XYZ file of N, CA, C and O in Angstrom:
664
model
N 13.624 16.936 8.845
C 14.105 15.697 8.296
C 15.662 15.307 8.447
O 16.880 14.772 9.364
N 16.544 16.248 7.714
C 17.752 15.744 7.458
C 18.343 16.688 7.967
O 19.835 15.563 8.457
N 18.439 17.581 8.851
C 18.892 17.986 9.982
C 19.321 16.778 11.107
O 19.780 17.279 12.202
N 18.602 15.789 11.302
C 18.186 14.780 12.454
C 18.872 13.416 11.869
O 18.716 12.650 12.522
N 19.061 13.657 10.714
C 19.925 12.479 10.007
C 18.282 11.604 9.190
O 19.229 10.166 9.029
N 17.509 12.155 8.465
C 16.305 11.697 8.368
C 16.909 11.306 6.648
O 16.911 12.723 5.834
N 17.034 10.253 6.294
C 17.530 10.308 4.287
C 16.513 9.995 3.700
O 16.694 10.303 2.438
N 15.664 9.193 3.804
C 14.752 9.001 3.009
C 13.221 9.195 4.029
O 12.850 8.782 5.365
N 11.919 9.751 2.734
C 10.367 9.705 3.327
C 9.501 8.923 2.000
O 10.219 8.320 0.983
N 8.747 8.659 2.517
C 7.819 8.278 1.835
C 6.635 8.743 1.422
O 5.750 9.008 2.353
N 6.064 8.529 -0.239
C 4.930 8.877 -0.377
C 4.681 7.772 -0.523
O 4.307 6.954 -2.005
N 3.303 7.822 0.542
C 2.337 6.447 0.479
C 1.207 6.230 -0.293
O 0.323 4.940 -0.285
N 1.282 7.179 -1.161
C 0.543 6.607 -2.633
C 0.261 8.105 -3.339
O -0.331 9.004 -3.928
N 1.308 7.933 -4.360
C 1.520 8.865 -5.192
C -0.038 8.341 -6.631
O 0.159 7.302 -6.710
N -0.472 9.454 -6.994
C -1.502 9.396 -7.772
C -0.930 10.071 -9.152
O -0.310 10.703 -8.894
N -1.914 9.764 -9.738
C -1.641 10.593 -11.131
C -1.622 11.818 -11.392
O -0.516 12.193 -12.331
N -2.477 12.529 -10.415
C -2.713 13.631 -11.001
C -1.006 14.644 -10.234
O -1.103 15.505 -10.378
N -0.426 13.997 -9.855
C 0.962 14.200 -9.092
C 2.122 14.140 -9.926
O 3.362 14.736 -9.211
N 1.794 13.090 -10.716
C 3.353 12.961 -11.727
C 3.965 13.853 -12.430
O 4.839 14.478 -12.168
N 3.361 15.426 -12.715
C 3.650 16.204 -12.719
C 4.548 16.914 -12.115
O 5.186 17.843 -12.154
N 3.997 17.434 -10.946
C 4.731 17.877 -9.668
C 5.936 17.434 -9.339
O 7.179 18.194 -9.106
N 6.397 16.256 -9.378
C 7.023 14.860 -9.032
C 8.114 15.209 -9.861
O 9.499 15.440 -10.099
N 8.069 15.459 -11.647
C 8.521 15.737 -12.630
C 9.609 16.547 -12.653
O 10.860 16.939 -12.691
N 8.457 17.810 -11.985
C 9.395 19.383 -11.815
C 10.400 19.502 -10.873
O 11.442 20.011 -10.715
N 9.856 18.708 -10.068
C 10.889 18.914 -8.776
C 11.796 17.802 -8.747
O 13.218 17.976 -8.229
N 12.105 16.827 -9.871
C 13.129 16.217 -10.430
C 13.854 16.870 -11.304
O 15.798 16.971 -11.201
N 13.477 17.475 -11.640
C 13.855 17.965 -13.352
C 14.651 19.259 -12.309
O 16.185 19.583 -13.183
N 14.194 20.061 -12.015
C 15.083 21.233 -11.446
C 15.901 20.588 -9.651
O 16.201 21.892 -8.854
N 16.453 19.424 -9.397
C 16.719 19.291 -8.421
C 16.045 19.469 -7.041
O 17.651 19.887 -6.104
N 15.183 19.565 -6.801
C 14.593 20.380 -5.610
C 14.490 19.391 -4.687
O 14.950 20.160 -3.258
N 14.537 17.890 -4.624
C 14.496 17.225 -3.403
C 15.469 16.812 -3.423
O 16.606 16.472 -3.646
N 15.466 16.670 -1.720
C 17.067 16.948 -1.092
C 16.998 15.514 -0.758
O 17.774 14.672 -0.475
N 15.690 14.932 0.103
C 15.603 13.535 0.361
C 15.862 12.623 0.215
O 14.831 13.093 -1.268
N 15.671 11.089 -0.360
C 15.258 9.857 -1.152
C 13.483 10.359 -0.734
O 13.631 10.090 0.668
N 12.808 9.937 -1.859
C 11.937 9.714 -1.835
C 11.560 8.677 -2.475
O 11.496 8.481 -3.944
N 11.110 7.762 -1.432
C 9.540 6.165 -2.317
C 9.081 6.519 -2.237
O 7.888 6.710 -1.388
N 7.947 6.467 -3.820
C 6.755 6.574 -3.537
C 5.788 5.072 -3.909
O 6.626 4.148 -5.122
N 4.460 4.867 -3.727
C 4.086 4.054 -4.135
C 3.175 4.120 -4.451
O 1.897 4.743 -3.920
N 2.524 3.592 -6.009
C 1.642 3.970 -7.024
C 0.517 3.165 -6.560
O 0.478 1.974 -6.529
N -0.589 3.608 -7.157
C -2.499 3.010 -7.113
C -1.580 1.919 -7.581
O -1.270 2.375 -8.922
N -2.459 0.464 -7.355
C -2.090 -0.868 -8.290
C -2.361 -0.397 -9.313
O -2.238 -0.621 -10.569
N -3.854 0.319 -10.057
C -4.415 0.303 -10.906
C -3.552 1.188 -11.860
O -4.296 1.662 -13.139
N -3.249 2.523 -11.198
C -2.238 3.225 -12.070
C -0.943 3.342 -12.626
O -0.348 4.728 -12.859
N -0.514 2.387 -11.556
C 0.834 1.876 -11.524
C 1.126 1.577 -13.127
O 2.616 2.306 -13.619
N 0.749 1.506 -14.468
C 1.399 1.417 -15.714
C 1.615 2.457 -16.449
O 2.474 2.701 -16.827
N 0.713 3.639 -16.094
C 0.716 5.040 -16.719
C 1.391 5.785 -15.704
O 2.255 5.963 -16.158
N 1.629 5.404 -14.171
C 2.697 6.061 -13.511
C 4.418 5.939 -14.179
O 5.051 6.504 -14.318
N 4.523 4.197 -14.173
C 5.411 3.682 -14.870
C 6.163 4.083 -16.102
O 7.186 4.032 -16.101
N 5.228 4.522 -16.866
C 5.409 4.825 -17.823
C 6.023 6.071 -18.109
O 7.277 6.604 -18.726
N 5.880 7.386 -17.224
C 5.621 7.934 -17.716
C 7.298 8.867 -16.716
O 7.783 9.854 -16.507
N 6.817 7.722 -15.992
C 7.840 7.958 -14.419
C 9.740 6.764 -14.620
O 9.891 6.475 -13.728
N 9.601 6.596 -16.167
C 10.337 5.203 -15.899
C 11.889 4.965 -15.446
O 12.356 3.576 -15.060
N 12.769 5.996 -15.520
C 13.522 6.095 -15.137
C 13.755 6.144 -13.567
O 14.663 5.624 -12.940
N 12.162 6.051 -12.868
C 12.461 6.207 -11.468
C 11.706 4.877 -10.416
O 11.877 4.555 -9.711
N 12.041 4.094 -11.575
C 10.992 2.588 -11.068
C 12.139 1.677 -11.314
O 13.119 1.354 -11.395
N 11.348 1.685 -9.347
C 12.784 0.195 -8.917
C 14.511 0.924 -8.212
O 14.733 -0.178 -8.142
N 14.378 2.285 -8.853
C 15.877 2.582 -8.624
C 15.252 4.005 -8.508
O 14.451 4.937 -8.796
N 16.230 4.411 -7.601
C 16.692 6.338 -7.541
C 16.675 6.876 -8.304
O 17.843 6.664 -9.690
N 16.378 7.963 -8.770
C 17.219 8.921 -9.860
C 16.255 10.463 -9.203
O 15.532 10.359 -8.916
N 17.111 11.410 -9.381
C 16.976 12.576 -8.471
C 16.458 12.739 -7.502
O 15.428 13.436 -7.182
N 16.678 11.646 -6.827
C 16.299 11.183 -5.216
C 14.624 11.060 -5.229
O 14.105 10.615 -3.793
N 13.817 10.164 -6.197
C 12.704 9.444 -6.080
C 13.078 8.375 -6.899
O 13.879 7.806 -7.786
N 12.433 7.462 -6.245
C 12.051 5.983 -6.874
C 10.798 5.873 -6.436
O 10.034 5.764 -5.574
N 10.472 4.734 -7.947
C 8.689 4.200 -7.867
C 8.722 3.015 -7.074
O 9.762 1.893 -7.493
N 8.426 2.739 -5.494
C 8.880 1.512 -5.014
C 7.928 0.335 -4.736
O 8.230 -0.843 -4.246
N 6.577 0.369 -5.392
C 6.190 -0.353 -5.875
C 4.718 0.259 -5.298
O 3.986 1.135 -5.715
N 2.998 -0.794 -4.296
C 2.099 -0.251 -5.220
C 0.970 -0.007 -3.791
O 1.955 -0.415 -2.184
N -0.027 0.769 -3.701
C -0.792 0.766 -2.990
C -2.543 0.359 -3.354
O -2.543 0.420 -4.105
N -2.745 0.074 -1.748
C -4.223 -0.635 -2.468
C -4.997 -0.079 -0.973
O -4.327 -0.221 0.220
N -6.086 0.117 -1.412
C -7.259 0.288 0.140
C -7.713 -0.507 0.278
O -8.951 -0.750 -0.398
N -8.290 -1.221 1.916
C -8.717 -1.895 1.908
C -10.164 -1.850 2.580
O -11.146 -2.391 2.633
N -10.283 -0.701 2.896
C -11.553 -0.035 3.953
C -11.255 1.534 4.287
O -10.282 2.287 3.884
N -12.347 1.829 4.503
C -12.241 2.834 5.359
C -11.236 3.766 6.304
O -10.747 2.735 6.873
N -11.909 4.133 7.241
C -11.584 5.269 8.240
C -12.252 4.413 9.946
O -13.912 4.630 10.048
N -11.731 4.825 11.181
C -12.610 3.767 11.847
C -13.512 5.402 12.545
O -14.155 5.125 13.353
N -13.089 6.135 12.565
C -13.241 7.811 12.524
C -14.776 7.783 11.826
O -15.894 8.605 12.553
N -14.994 7.886 10.459
C -16.228 7.611 9.694
C -16.770 6.330 10.291
O -18.203 6.095 9.119
N -16.501 5.364 11.109
C -16.845 4.093 10.712
C -17.713 3.890 9.812
O -17.899 2.366 9.264
N -16.370 3.311 8.794
C -15.843 2.581 7.642
C -15.117 1.809 6.878
O -14.571 1.102 6.056
N -14.511 1.994 8.612
C -13.221 0.630 8.649
C -13.931 -0.263 8.839
O -14.860 -0.688 9.264
N -13.582 -1.407 7.930
C -14.108 -2.719 7.630
C -13.899 -4.107 8.832
O -13.283 -4.398 9.621
N -14.789 -4.107 10.055
C -14.332 -4.742 11.013
C -15.548 -6.090 11.058
O -16.465 -6.535 10.547
N -14.906 -7.157 11.725
C -15.596 -8.229 11.878
C -16.539 -8.380 13.192
O -17.510 -9.496 12.824
N -16.678 -7.435 13.976
C -17.961 -6.937 14.380
C -18.530 -5.932 14.246
O -17.833 -4.807 14.357
N -19.836 -5.272 14.577
C -20.368 -4.375 14.617
C -19.892 -2.946 15.676
O -19.238 -3.664 16.529
N -19.593 -1.810 14.506
C -19.529 -1.133 15.941
C -20.724 -0.902 16.658
O -22.068 -0.628 16.364
N -20.009 -0.319 17.902
C -21.166 -0.028 19.724
C -22.298 1.005 18.834
O -22.188 2.006 18.780
N -23.527 0.869 19.470
C -24.928 1.059 18.829
C -24.849 1.215 17.419
O -26.169 2.116 16.990
N -24.275 0.417 16.601
C -25.054 -0.068 15.380
C -24.917 -1.541 14.811
O -23.995 -1.554 14.420
N -25.718 -1.791 15.278
C -26.133 -3.347 15.198
C -25.669 -3.656 13.971
O -25.192 -5.201 13.445
N -25.942 -3.218 12.839
C -26.320 -3.528 11.605
C -24.560 -2.679 10.558
O -24.600 -3.301 9.516
N -23.654 -1.818 10.985
C -22.462 -0.971 10.394
C -21.466 -2.242 10.652
O -20.788 -2.258 12.226
N -20.684 -3.306 10.253
C -19.813 -3.387 10.399
C -18.445 -2.630 9.292
O -17.198 -2.888 8.820
N -19.074 -1.334 8.579
C -17.991 -0.929 8.025
C -18.112 -1.439 7.047
O -18.999 -2.136 6.858
N -17.158 -1.528 5.531
C -16.772 -1.974 4.533
C -15.607 -2.619 3.751
O -15.047 -1.258 4.064
N -15.930 -3.727 2.812
C -14.795 -3.549 2.402
C -14.459 -2.308 0.794
O -15.447 -2.211 0.278
N -13.123 -2.198 0.849
C -13.397 -1.026 -0.369
C -12.983 -2.426 -1.623
O -12.903 -1.850 -3.013
N -12.218 -3.772 -1.464
C -12.086 -4.084 -2.894
C -12.312 -5.692 -2.692
O -12.415 -6.434 -1.341
N -13.114 -6.041 -3.732
C -13.061 -7.798 -3.497
C -11.541 -8.470 -3.545
O -10.900 -7.888 -3.587
N -11.700 -9.891 -2.869
C -10.963 -10.709 -2.554
C -9.786 -10.749 -3.468
O -8.954 -10.898 -3.360
N -10.653 -11.221 -4.589
C -10.269 -11.654 -5.707
C -9.284 -10.675 -6.188
O -8.114 -10.581 -6.649
N -9.875 -9.090 -6.588
C -8.662 -7.815 -6.568
C -7.848 -8.018 -5.865
O -6.259 -7.368 -6.460
N -7.893 -8.320 -4.834
C -6.645 -7.886 -2.797
C -5.328 -8.952 -3.939
O -4.691 -8.983 -3.443
N -6.334 -10.258 -3.972
C -5.559 -11.440 -4.456
C -4.910 -11.317 -5.598
O -3.434 -11.413 -5.745
N -4.951 -10.736 -6.067
C -4.455 -10.454 -7.524
C -3.499 -9.205 -7.844
O -2.240 -9.341 -8.193
N -3.649 -8.478 -6.913
C -2.787 -7.354 -6.592
C -1.559 -7.584 -6.000
O -0.272 -7.367 -6.541
N -2.117 -8.369 -5.001
C -0.473 -9.300 -4.753
C 0.179 -10.426 -5.275
O 1.492 -10.215 -5.291
N -0.386 -10.775 -5.940
C 0.681 -11.408 -6.674
C 1.093 -10.941 -8.073
O 2.194 -11.362 -8.292
N 0.677 -10.026 -8.480
C 1.126 -9.186 -9.105
C 2.471 -8.569 -8.560
O 3.749 -8.163 -8.946
N 2.077 -7.810 -7.222
C 3.591 -7.769 -6.553
C 4.749 -8.676 -6.521
O 5.938 -8.028 -6.991
N 3.910 -9.859 -5.892
C 5.384 -10.696 -5.849
C 5.439 -10.991 -7.134
O 7.061 -11.726 -7.245
N 4.987 -11.030 -8.577
C 5.317 -11.768 -9.399
C 6.573 -10.751 -9.915
O 7.164 -11.317 -10.708
N 6.076 -9.479 -10.136
C 6.994 -7.640 -9.803
C 8.345 -8.130 -9.283
O 8.748 -7.509 -9.508
N 7.653 -8.867 -7.600
C 9.295 -8.477 -7.039
C 9.192 -7.333 -6.402
O 10.059 -6.455 -5.919
N 7.816 -6.341 -6.451
C 7.730 -4.996 -6.091
C 6.840 -4.834 -4.668
O 6.128 -5.756 -4.236
N 7.030 -4.572 -3.910
C 6.344 -4.179 -2.180
C 5.336 -3.722 -2.425
O 4.881 -2.846 -3.902
N 4.300 -4.240 -1.866
C 2.519 -3.389 -1.360
C 2.674 -3.221 -0.809
O 2.953 -3.974 0.954
N 2.084 -1.655 -0.172
C 1.144 -1.227 1.245
C 0.083 -1.590 1.004
O -1.005 -1.374 -0.514
N -1.357 -2.332 1.748
C -2.154 -2.308 1.750
C -2.444 -0.877 3.335
O -2.235 -1.492 4.387
N -3.918 -0.315 2.710
C -4.468 0.391 3.786
C -5.557 -0.700 4.544
O -6.711 -1.358 4.078
N -5.428 -1.279 5.639
C -6.445 -2.083 6.711
C -6.299 -1.273 8.118
O -5.453 -1.146 9.004
N -8.102 -0.731 8.428
C -8.134 -0.107 10.219
C -8.376 -0.883 9.886
O -7.928 -1.684 11.259
N -9.335 -2.218 9.357
C -10.044 -2.427 10.502
C -9.365 -4.781 10.900
O -9.517 -5.261 9.607
N -10.584 -5.614 11.449
C -9.686 -6.481 11.600
C -10.195 -7.453 10.641
O -9.694 -8.774 9.816
N -11.101 -6.742 9.956
C -11.815 -7.784 8.995
C -10.918 -7.565 7.171
O -10.713 -8.254 6.770
N -10.725 -6.423 7.634
C -10.245 -5.099 5.985
C -8.118 -6.539 6.661
O -8.088 -6.703 5.300
N -8.213 -6.443 7.629
C -6.320 -7.187 7.715
C -6.384 -8.647 7.607
O -5.859 -9.151 6.732
N -7.997 -9.485 7.969
C -8.322 -10.810 7.814
C -7.799 -10.438 5.968
O -7.527 -11.829 5.622
N -8.381 -9.581 5.417
C -8.973 -9.834 3.699
C -6.745 -9.633 3.112
O -7.367 -10.330 2.221
N -6.589 -8.969 3.665
C -5.045 -8.928 3.326
C -4.370 -10.044 3.797
O -3.477 -10.453 2.641
N -4.130 -10.305 4.895
C -3.524 -11.496 5.456
C -3.424 -12.869 4.149
O -2.972 -13.563 4.324
N -4.911 -13.223 4.049
C -5.359 -14.234 3.594
C -4.784 -14.160 1.903
O -4.699 -15.056 1.594
N -5.072 -12.238 1.439
C -4.672 -13.023 -0.127
C -2.461 -12.890 0.403
O -2.214 -13.909 -0.656
N -1.612 -12.832 1.114
C -0.494 -12.994 0.904
C -0.399 -13.799 1.445
O 0.521 -14.793 0.244
N -1.078 -15.018 2.195
C -1.168 -16.031 2.221
C -1.292 -17.063 1.207
O -0.099 -17.862 1.041
N -2.121 -16.608 0.565
C -2.669 -17.832 -0.787
C -1.732 -17.303 -1.785
O -1.302 -18.129 -2.310
N -1.381 -16.151 -1.973
C -0.102 -15.942 -2.800
C 0.900 -16.313 -2.676
O 1.939 -17.092 -3.867
N 1.688 -16.137 -1.313
C 2.803 -17.089 -1.030
C 2.783 -18.461 -1.712
O 3.853 -18.909 -1.735
N 1.598 -18.656 -1.129
C 1.761 -20.515 -1.013
C 1.846 -20.883 -2.866
O 1.856 -22.035 -2.642
N 1.239 -20.091 -3.102
C 1.067 -20.337 -5.086
C 2.269 -20.489 -5.664
O 2.652 -21.245 -6.676
N 3.771 -19.867 -5.143
C 4.757 -19.705 -5.659
C 5.848 -20.785 -5.159
O 6.096 -20.667 -3.805
N 6.339 -21.558 -5.784
C 7.415 -22.167 -5.173
C 8.576 -21.739 -4.032
O 9.172 -21.997 -3.081
N 8.848 -20.221 -5.163
C 9.884 -19.319 -4.665
C 9.547 -18.190 -4.095
O 10.055 -16.977 -4.857
N 8.800 -17.730 -3.629
C 7.857 -16.373 -3.283
C 9.194 -15.152 -3.263
O 10.089 -15.853 -2.294
N 9.057 -14.454 -3.576
C 10.467 -12.863 -3.165
C 9.774 -12.425 -2.118
O 8.574 -12.425 -1.809
N 10.895 -11.835 -1.307
C 10.524 -11.559 0.132
C 10.405 -9.772 -0.100
O 11.095 -8.859 -0.481
N 8.988 -9.595 -0.860
C 8.213 -8.487 -0.900
C 8.397 -7.684 0.074
O 7.599 -6.640 0.178
N 7.999 -7.951 1.402
C 7.708 -7.169 2.702
C 6.714 -6.522 2.428
O 6.947 -5.572 2.727
N 5.795 -7.158 2.572
C 4.337 -6.990 2.325
C 4.314 -5.973 3.735
O 3.987 -6.312 4.708
N 3.622 -4.753 3.344
C 3.505 -3.511 4.629
C 1.988 -3.362 4.993
O 0.953 -3.255 4.044
N 1.492 -3.977 5.831
C -0.502 -3.212 6.077
C -0.291 -2.281 7.298
O 0.368 -1.997 8.373
N -0.541 -1.119 6.774
C -0.421 0.342 6.301
C -1.955 0.667 7.663
O -3.069 0.393 7.377
N -1.524 1.533 8.748
C -2.106 1.659 9.827
C -2.995 0.371 11.161
O -2.216 0.601 12.060
N -3.561 -0.735 10.758
C -3.485 -1.526 11.439
C -3.795 -1.653 12.410
O -3.443 -2.512 13.206
N -4.739 -0.051 13.031
C -5.274 -0.313 14.365
C -5.824 -0.921 14.999
O -5.946 -1.313 16.310
N -7.003 -1.790 14.653
C -7.882 -2.607 15.230
C -8.193 -3.840 14.350
O -8.993 -4.786 14.561
N -6.769 -4.553 14.644
C -6.176 -5.976 14.133
C -6.247 -6.425 15.269
O -6.514 -6.160 16.086
N -7.213 -7.718 15.382
C -7.105 -8.770 16.541
C -5.992 -9.307 16.775
O -4.482 -9.622 16.167
N -6.276 -9.632 18.152
C -4.403 -10.098 18.241
C -4.475 -11.829 17.870
O -3.535 -12.117 18.052
N -5.696 -12.718 17.405
C -6.013 -14.088 16.928
C -5.026 -13.300 15.438
O -4.192 -14.851 15.269
N -4.654 -11.979 14.969
C -4.281 -12.051 13.441
C -2.705 -12.065 13.720
O -1.734 -11.602 12.417
N -2.459 -11.163 15.396
C -1.040 -11.445 14.835
C 0.232 -12.042 15.335
O 1.465 -11.687 14.166
N -0.164 -13.300 14.682
C 0.470 -14.400 14.688
C 0.784 -14.019 12.850
O 1.716 -14.618 12.172
N -0.247 -14.221 12.669
C -0.064 -14.023 10.932
C 0.258 -12.824 10.220
O 1.298 -12.898 9.065
N 0.100 -12.090 10.628
C 1.306 -10.287 10.450
C 2.773 -10.601 10.756
O 3.254 -10.210 9.745
N 3.280 -11.646 11.301
C 4.500 -11.794 11.920
C 5.166 -12.475 10.676
O 6.141 -12.175 10.235
């Protein structure tokens, strides 16, 4: 990647069990590209404590850039949360991974702290849940920070959701 001018890569879900590996990579100055990592919102406090010098700033080519949440599964396993049932499975709409209040609280936290949040949303129902949480959290703040919330995958969003995503 570096030979083609790519200077920054992303770890889209930094798990607690990866902290030791990243600490070793940083200590040994092995990372050549900048890595921005997104920790699961539930583990962020532990990871941020263990990697404090990397929170919101690069140190040894690593930065903890914000949060990651998962709102549904995958279309391949028919667990992506959809507004309409899967063909041939009239009762299967997939399922949510988080409750509305938890999504809203994660987005509120990101906005309150001025950190970006990435949401895994494959299905259009999951996308709707995220879009509503972002809109509500933004509406609650007089001066909402531009955290540039990201919807990862978004492969099954409805055309009616595109204006909201914009």
